[in-house]
Short mmCIF file of C-alpha atoms in Angstrom, two decimals:
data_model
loop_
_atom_site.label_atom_id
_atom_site.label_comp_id
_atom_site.label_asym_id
_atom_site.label_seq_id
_atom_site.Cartn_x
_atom_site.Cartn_y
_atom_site.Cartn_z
CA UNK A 1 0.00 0.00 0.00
CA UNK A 2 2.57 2.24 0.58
CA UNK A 3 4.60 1.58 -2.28
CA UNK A 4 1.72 2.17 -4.55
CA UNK A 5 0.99 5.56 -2.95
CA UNK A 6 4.88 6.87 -3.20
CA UNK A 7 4.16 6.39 -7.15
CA UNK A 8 0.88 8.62 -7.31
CA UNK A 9 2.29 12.37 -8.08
CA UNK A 10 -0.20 15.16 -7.06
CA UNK A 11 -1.20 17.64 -9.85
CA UNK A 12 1.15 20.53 -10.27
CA UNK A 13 1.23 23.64 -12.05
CA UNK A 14 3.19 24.11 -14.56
CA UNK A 15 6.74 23.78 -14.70
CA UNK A 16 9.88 26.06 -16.67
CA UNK A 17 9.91 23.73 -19.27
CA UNK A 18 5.60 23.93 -19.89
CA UNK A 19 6.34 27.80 -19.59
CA UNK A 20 8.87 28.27 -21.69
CA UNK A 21 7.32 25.70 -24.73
CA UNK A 22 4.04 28.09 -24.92
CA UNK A 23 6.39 31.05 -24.94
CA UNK A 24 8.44 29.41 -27.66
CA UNK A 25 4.87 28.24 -29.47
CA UNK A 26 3.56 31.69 -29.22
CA UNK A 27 6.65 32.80 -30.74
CA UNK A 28 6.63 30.37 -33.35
CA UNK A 29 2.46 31.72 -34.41
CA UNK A 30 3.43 35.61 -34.26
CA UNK A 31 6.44 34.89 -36.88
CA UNK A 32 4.44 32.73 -38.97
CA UNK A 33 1.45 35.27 -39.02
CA UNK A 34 4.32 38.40 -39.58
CA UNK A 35 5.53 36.43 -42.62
CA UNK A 36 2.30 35.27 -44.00
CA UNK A 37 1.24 39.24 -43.75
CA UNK A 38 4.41 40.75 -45.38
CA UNK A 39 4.19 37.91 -48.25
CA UNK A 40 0.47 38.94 -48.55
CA UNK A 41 1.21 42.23 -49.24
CA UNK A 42 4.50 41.75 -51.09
CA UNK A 43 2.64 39.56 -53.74
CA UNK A 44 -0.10 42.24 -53.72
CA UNK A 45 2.50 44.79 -55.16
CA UNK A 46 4.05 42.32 -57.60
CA UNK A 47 0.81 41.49 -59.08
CA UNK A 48 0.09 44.80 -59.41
CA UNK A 49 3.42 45.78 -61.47
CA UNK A 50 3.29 42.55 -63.46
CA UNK A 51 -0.85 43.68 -64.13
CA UNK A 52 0.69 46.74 -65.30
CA UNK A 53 4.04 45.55 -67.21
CA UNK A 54 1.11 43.24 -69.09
CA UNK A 55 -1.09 46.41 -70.01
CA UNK A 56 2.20 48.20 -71.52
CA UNK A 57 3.18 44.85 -73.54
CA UNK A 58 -0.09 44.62 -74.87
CA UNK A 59 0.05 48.32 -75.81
CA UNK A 60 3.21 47.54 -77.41
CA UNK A 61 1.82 44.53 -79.36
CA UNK A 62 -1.33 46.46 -80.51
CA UNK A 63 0.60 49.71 -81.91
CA UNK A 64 3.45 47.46 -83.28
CA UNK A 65 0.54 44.90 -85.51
CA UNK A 66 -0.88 48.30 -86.36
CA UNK A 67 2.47 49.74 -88.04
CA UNK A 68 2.52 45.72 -89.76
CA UNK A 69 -0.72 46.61 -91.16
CA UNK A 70 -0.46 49.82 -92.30
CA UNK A 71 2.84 48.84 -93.80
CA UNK A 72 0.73 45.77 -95.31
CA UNK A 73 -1.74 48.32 -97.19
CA UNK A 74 1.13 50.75 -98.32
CA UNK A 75 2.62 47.59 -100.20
CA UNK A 76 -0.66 46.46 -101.32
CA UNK A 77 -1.05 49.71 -103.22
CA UNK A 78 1.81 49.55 -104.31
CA UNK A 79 1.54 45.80 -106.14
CA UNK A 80 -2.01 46.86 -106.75
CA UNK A 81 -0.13 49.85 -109.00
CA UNK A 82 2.02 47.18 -110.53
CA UNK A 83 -0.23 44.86 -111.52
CA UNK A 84 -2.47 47.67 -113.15
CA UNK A 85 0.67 48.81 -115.25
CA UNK A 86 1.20 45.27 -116.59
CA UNK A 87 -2.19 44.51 -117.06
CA UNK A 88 -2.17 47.62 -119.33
CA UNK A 89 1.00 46.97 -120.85
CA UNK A 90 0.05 43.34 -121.71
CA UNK A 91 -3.22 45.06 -123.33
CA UNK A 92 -1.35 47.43 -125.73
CA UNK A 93 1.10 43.79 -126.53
CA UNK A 94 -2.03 42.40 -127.20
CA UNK A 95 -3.11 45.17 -129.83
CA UNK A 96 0.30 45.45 -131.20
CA UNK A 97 0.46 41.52 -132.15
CA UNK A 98 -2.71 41.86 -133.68
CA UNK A 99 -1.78 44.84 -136.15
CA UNK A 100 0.09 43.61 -139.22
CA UNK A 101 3.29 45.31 -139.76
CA UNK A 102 3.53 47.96 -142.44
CA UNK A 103 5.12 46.50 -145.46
CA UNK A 104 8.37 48.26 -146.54
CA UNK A 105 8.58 50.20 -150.03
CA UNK A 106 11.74 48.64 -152.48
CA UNK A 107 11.67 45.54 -150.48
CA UNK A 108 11.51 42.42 -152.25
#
C-alpha cells in the first residue's frame, strides 16, 4: 500500500519547461502570421506591377501589328499599281500583235 501511494504524483502547475514551450509556441504563431502578412502584401505589389508591365506589352503589341498593317496596305497599293501597269501593258502587246506590220517600199 505504501509503495503504490509513493508512485501517485499530485497535480502541479506548470513547470519552466511547460512555460517556456508556450512562450516558444507563441513565438513560433506571431512569426508565422508576420511572414504570411508581409508575403500577402508583397505579392499584392508584384501582381500589381506585373498587371501593369502586361497592359504596356499589350500596348506595345497592338501599336506594333498596327504599323505591320499599315505597312501591309502601303505595299498592297503599291503591287495593286504594278499589276495595273502590266495589265495595261500586256493590253497594248495584245493590240500590237494583232496589227500587221507595215510593209516596206523597195523591199523584195
Amino acid at each position: 500500500w505504501s509503495i503504490a501511494m509513493s508512485h501517485i504524483k499530485k497535480p502541479v502547475g506548470w513547470g519552466v519547461f511547460e512555460w517556456a514551450l508556450t512562450l516558444l509556441l507563441a513565438v513560433c504563431a506571431g512569426v508565422l502570421i508576420t511572414c504570411t502578412a508581409l508575403m500577402w502584401t508583397y505579392l499584392g505589389a508584384l501582381r500589381a506591377d506585373i498587371n501593369n508591365l502586361v497592359v504596356r506589352n499589350q500596348i506595345e503589341i497592338a501599336r506594333a501589328l498596327l504599323a505591320v498593317k499599315e505597312q501591309q496596305v502601303l505595299s498592297n497599293s503599291k503591287l495593286d499599281a504594278v499589276r495595273d501597269e502590266l495589265h495595261a501593258l500586256n493590253e497594248k502587246a495584245g493590240i500590237a500583235a494583232r496589227v500587221s506590220p507595215p510593209e516596206k517600199n523597195g523591199a523584195p
